[in-house]
Amino acid sequence: MKKLLLLSFVFLIALVVIPKNTNAAKTDSTMVARELSNDPLVDGIYDAVWNEVPYTSVHNLKVNNALSASDFDVKFKIGWKINMVYVLIEVIDDKIVIDPGFANYLQDYTMIIFDFIKDKGDFADKNSFWYRSNADASKIDGRYNGSWTAPESGVIVGAGKINGGYLMEYSIDSYSFGVIDDLAVGQRIGFDLETGDNDDQAVAQRTSQYFWSTTSTGNDYATPLGQVGYVTLTGLNTSVKSLSNQSLNIFPNPTKEMFRLNCNASLVEIYSLTGSKVKSFSNVKTNTLMSVNNISGIYLLKVYEENGNVTTKRLVVK
């Protein structure tokens, strides 16, 4: 009898001392981001280069006022190249609410959270930020370096409609956030993703949210970066790298005024990272010089080779 009482007492102590985990949401999310063979255009249109990266699902859901969140689903991809990180988000939703009169978080939106260098654990430094856009990228906000000004010089967003929902793309220039060197295989970056859904066009309300890692209770802007997940950069998957991309070369690259290709092309187009075409050249022969003396920055070169291959590569103009 005494032994039974002693065991009961120990069991009661264990119930008091050992805290019960009432929150089943994951906060230790990890994944890999593959190096891309080409830079995608950030225009809300699914480029073929995204086939090199598998989809990842979000796994934390919060429903506020909606009776059901079954109409809303989210998956995403992350890739990188040199100093750029790219995020593609596919949202399936039968009602997409876009209203310039609503705050971003009270209409359909996506949001990315990055922490390139884990130090202060908040959004008060230059290497961490969050950036949020409504579903057509017409309204953007964010927090960066202790300010509510979105880091527009370092992040570009594109949005587009797809069957049953919408697609969003983000490009993040790591140089803009205190990363001095190029990104490298094995590097680990703090990351989270959030999406919001409004099911009532007439009312500003966030009926449901999906998160990849955080367990935010709605104050997403104040969520400590200690709840972000982590993305580890991996190398190029050569099994999906096209032969055209391996053989096509641009030189010099970077360039100041002129560049040329090592192939014949029926058409060469130069795009900004936002998807705007800034230059084009027709019937280009091998080693033909093409002028870029009136532009500067990072661009995407789309080459339509005479053999039928279409390849996109990065062109840096100093």
PDB file of C-alpha atoms in Angstrom, residues 198-301:
ATOM      1  CA  ASN A 198     -10.113  36.936 -47.134  1.00  0.00           C
ATOM      2  CA  ASP A 199     -13.323  35.180 -48.169  1.00  0.00           C
ATOM      3  CA  ASP A 200     -15.593  38.233 -48.116  1.00  0.00           C
ATOM      4  CA  GLN A 201     -15.138  40.937 -50.756  1.00  0.00           C
ATOM      5  CA  ALA A 202     -17.272  43.401 -48.769  1.00  0.00           C
ATOM      6  CA  VAL A 203     -15.487  43.101 -45.427  1.00  0.00           C
ATOM      7  CA  ALA A 204     -11.876  43.672 -44.442  1.00  0.00           C
ATOM      8  CA  GLN A 205     -11.094  40.476 -42.584  1.00  0.00           C
ATOM      9  CA  ARG A 206      -8.396  37.827 -42.405  1.00  0.00           C
ATOM     10  CA  THR A 207     -10.374  34.607 -42.344  1.00  0.00           C
ATOM     11  CA  SER A 208      -7.428  32.220 -42.401  1.00  0.00           C
ATOM     12  CA  GLN A 209      -3.638  32.161 -42.529  1.00  0.00           C
ATOM     13  CA  TYR A 210      -1.038  29.620 -43.511  1.00  0.00           C
ATOM     14  CA  PHE A 211       2.498  29.625 -42.078  1.00  0.00           C
ATOM     15  CA  TRP A 212       5.509  27.535 -42.949  1.00  0.00           C
ATOM     16  CA  SER A 213       7.228  27.755 -39.586  1.00  0.00           C
ATOM     17  CA  THR A 214       6.012  30.441 -37.221  1.00  0.00           C
ATOM     18  CA  THR A 215       3.212  30.011 -34.683  1.00  0.00           C
ATOM     19  CA  SER A 216       2.173  33.650 -34.944  1.00  0.00           C
ATOM     20  CA  THR A 217      -1.107  34.614 -33.317  1.00  0.00           C
ATOM     21  CA  GLY A 218      -1.825  37.384 -35.806  1.00  0.00           C
ATOM     22  CA  ASN A 219       0.884  39.826 -34.739  1.00  0.00           C
ATOM     23  CA  ASP A 220       3.063  38.578 -37.560  1.00  0.00           C
ATOM     24  CA  TYR A 221       5.043  41.787 -37.776  1.00  0.00           C
ATOM     25  CA  ALA A 222       6.147  41.282 -34.152  1.00  0.00           C
ATOM     26  CA  THR A 223       6.912  37.571 -34.414  1.00  0.00           C
ATOM     27  CA  PRO A 224      10.456  37.024 -33.106  1.00  0.00           C
ATOM     28  CA  LEU A 225      12.861  35.652 -35.661  1.00  0.00           C
ATOM     29  CA  GLY A 226      13.515  32.851 -33.210  1.00  0.00           C
ATOM     30  CA  GLN A 227      10.447  31.197 -34.724  1.00  0.00           C
ATOM     31  CA  VAL A 228      11.647  31.276 -38.303  1.00  0.00           C
ATOM     32  CA  GLY A 229      12.695  28.064 -39.996  1.00  0.00           C
ATOM     33  CA  TYR A 230      15.935  27.547 -41.869  1.00  0.00           C
ATOM     34  CA  VAL A 231      16.887  27.102 -45.508  1.00  0.00           C
ATOM     35  CA  THR A 232      20.209  25.483 -46.400  1.00  0.00           C
ATOM     36  CA  LEU A 233      21.650  26.276 -49.835  1.00  0.00           C
ATOM     37  CA  THR A 234      22.604  23.280 -51.990  1.00  0.00           C
ATOM     38  CA  GLY A 235      24.406  23.029 -55.316  1.00  0.00           C
ATOM     39  CA  LEU A 236      23.128  22.907 -58.868  1.00  0.00           C
ATOM     40  CA  ASN A 237      21.183  19.788 -59.778  1.00  0.00           C
ATOM     41  CA  THR A 238      23.092  18.906 -62.944  1.00  0.00           C
ATOM     42  CA  SER A 239      20.589  16.227 -63.955  1.00  0.00           C
ATOM     43  CA  VAL A 240      18.109  18.922 -64.955  1.00  0.00           C
ATOM     44  CA  LYS A 241      20.593  21.388 -66.405  1.00  0.00           C
ATOM     45  CA  SER A 242      19.948  21.820 -70.116  1.00  0.00           C
ATOM     46  CA  LEU A 243      22.660  21.214 -72.689  1.00  0.00           C
ATOM     47  CA  SER A 244      21.842  24.598 -74.161  1.00  0.00           C
ATOM     48  CA  ASN A 245      22.592  26.339 -70.877  1.00  0.00           C
ATOM     49  CA  GLN A 246      25.923  24.511 -70.587  1.00  0.00           C
ATOM     50  CA  SER A 247      27.056  25.527 -74.069  1.00  0.00           C
ATOM     51  CA  LEU A 248      25.768  29.111 -74.276  1.00  0.00           C
ATOM     52  CA  ASN A 249      28.281  31.709 -73.111  1.00  0.00           C
ATOM     53  CA  ILE A 250      28.143  35.497 -72.752  1.00  0.00           C
ATOM     54  CA  PHE A 251      31.378  37.444 -72.847  1.00  0.00           C
ATOM     55  CA  PRO A 252      32.492  39.650 -71.307  1.00  0.00           C
ATOM     56  CA  ASN A 253      30.139  39.291 -68.366  1.00  0.00           C
ATOM     57  CA  PRO A 254      30.098  41.581 -66.414  1.00  0.00           C
ATOM     58  CA  THR A 255      30.429  44.144 -69.193  1.00  0.00           C
ATOM     59  CA  LYS A 256      30.492  47.928 -69.500  1.00  0.00           C
ATOM     60  CA  GLU A 257      29.411  48.667 -73.067  1.00  0.00           C
ATOM     61  CA  MET A 258      29.280  45.606 -75.329  1.00  0.00           C
ATOM     62  CA  PHE A 259      28.796  41.840 -75.133  1.00  0.00           C
ATOM     63  CA  ARG A 260      28.610  38.905 -77.542  1.00  0.00           C
ATOM     64  CA  LEU A 261      27.481  35.276 -77.655  1.00  0.00           C
ATOM     65  CA  ASN A 262      29.149  32.076 -78.828  1.00  0.00           C
ATOM     66  CA  CYS A 263      26.109  31.036 -80.893  1.00  0.00           C
ATOM     67  CA  ASN A 264      23.730  32.163 -83.627  1.00  0.00           C
ATOM     68  CA  ALA A 265      20.425  33.521 -82.327  1.00  0.00           C
ATOM     69  CA  SER A 266      17.267  34.560 -84.111  1.00  0.00           C
ATOM     70  CA  LEU A 267      16.417  36.875 -81.216  1.00  0.00           C
ATOM     71  CA  VAL A 268      18.143  38.167 -78.066  1.00  0.00           C
ATOM     72  CA  GLU A 269      16.089  40.022 -75.455  1.00  0.00           C
ATOM     73  CA  ILE A 270      17.252  41.835 -72.313  1.00  0.00           C
ATOM     74  CA  TYR A 271      14.836  42.029 -69.365  1.00  0.00           C
ATOM     75  CA  SER A 272      15.007  43.815 -66.027  1.00  0.00           C
ATOM     76  CA  LEU A 273      14.503  41.637 -62.950  1.00  0.00           C
ATOM     77  CA  THR A 274      10.927  42.918 -62.776  1.00  0.00           C
ATOM     78  CA  GLY A 275      10.172  41.421 -66.201  1.00  0.00           C
ATOM     79  CA  SER A 276      10.313  44.604 -68.317  1.00  0.00           C
ATOM     80  CA  LYS A 277      12.013  44.253 -71.697  1.00  0.00           C
ATOM     81  CA  VAL A 278      14.668  46.936 -72.102  1.00  0.00           C
ATOM     82  CA  LYS A 279      16.466  45.860 -75.305  1.00  0.00           C
ATOM     83  CA  SER A 280      16.238  43.336 -78.137  1.00  0.00           C
ATOM     84  CA  PHE A 281      18.468  42.240 -81.030  1.00  0.00           C
ATOM     85  CA  SER A 282      17.397  40.235 -84.083  1.00  0.00           C
ATOM     86  CA  ASN A 283      19.353  37.791 -86.270  1.00  0.00           C
ATOM     87  CA  VAL A 284      22.461  37.761 -84.089  1.00  0.00           C
ATOM     88  CA  LYS A 285      25.455  35.827 -85.393  1.00  0.00           C
ATOM     89  CA  THR A 286      28.237  34.284 -83.315  1.00  0.00           C
ATOM     90  CA  ASN A 287      30.552  36.951 -81.820  1.00  0.00           C
ATOM     91  CA  THR A 288      28.367  39.838 -83.028  1.00  0.00           C
ATOM     92  CA  LEU A 289      28.818  42.767 -80.642  1.00  0.00           C
ATOM     93  CA  MET A 290      25.654  44.081 -78.948  1.00  0.00           C
ATOM     94  CA  SER A 291      25.594  47.449 -77.197  1.00  0.00           C
ATOM     95  CA  VAL A 292      24.385  48.015 -73.618  1.00  0.00           C
ATOM     96  CA  ASN A 293      26.091  51.358 -73.046  1.00  0.00           C
ATOM     97  CA  ASN A 294      22.911  53.139 -71.892  1.00  0.00           C
ATOM     98  CA  ILE A 295      21.837  50.715 -69.146  1.00  0.00           C
ATOM     99  CA  SER A 296      23.407  49.421 -65.934  1.00  0.00           C
ATOM    100  CA  GLY A 297      22.570  46.816 -63.312  1.00  0.00           C
ATOM    101  CA  ILE A 298      21.593  43.134 -63.298  1.00  0.00           C
ATOM    102  CA  TYR A 299      19.500  41.887 -66.223  1.00  0.00           C
ATOM    103  CA  LEU A 300      18.199  38.635 -67.647  1.00  0.00           C
ATOM    104  CA  LEU A 301      19.261  37.744 -71.161  1.00  0.00           C
TER     105      LEU A 301
END
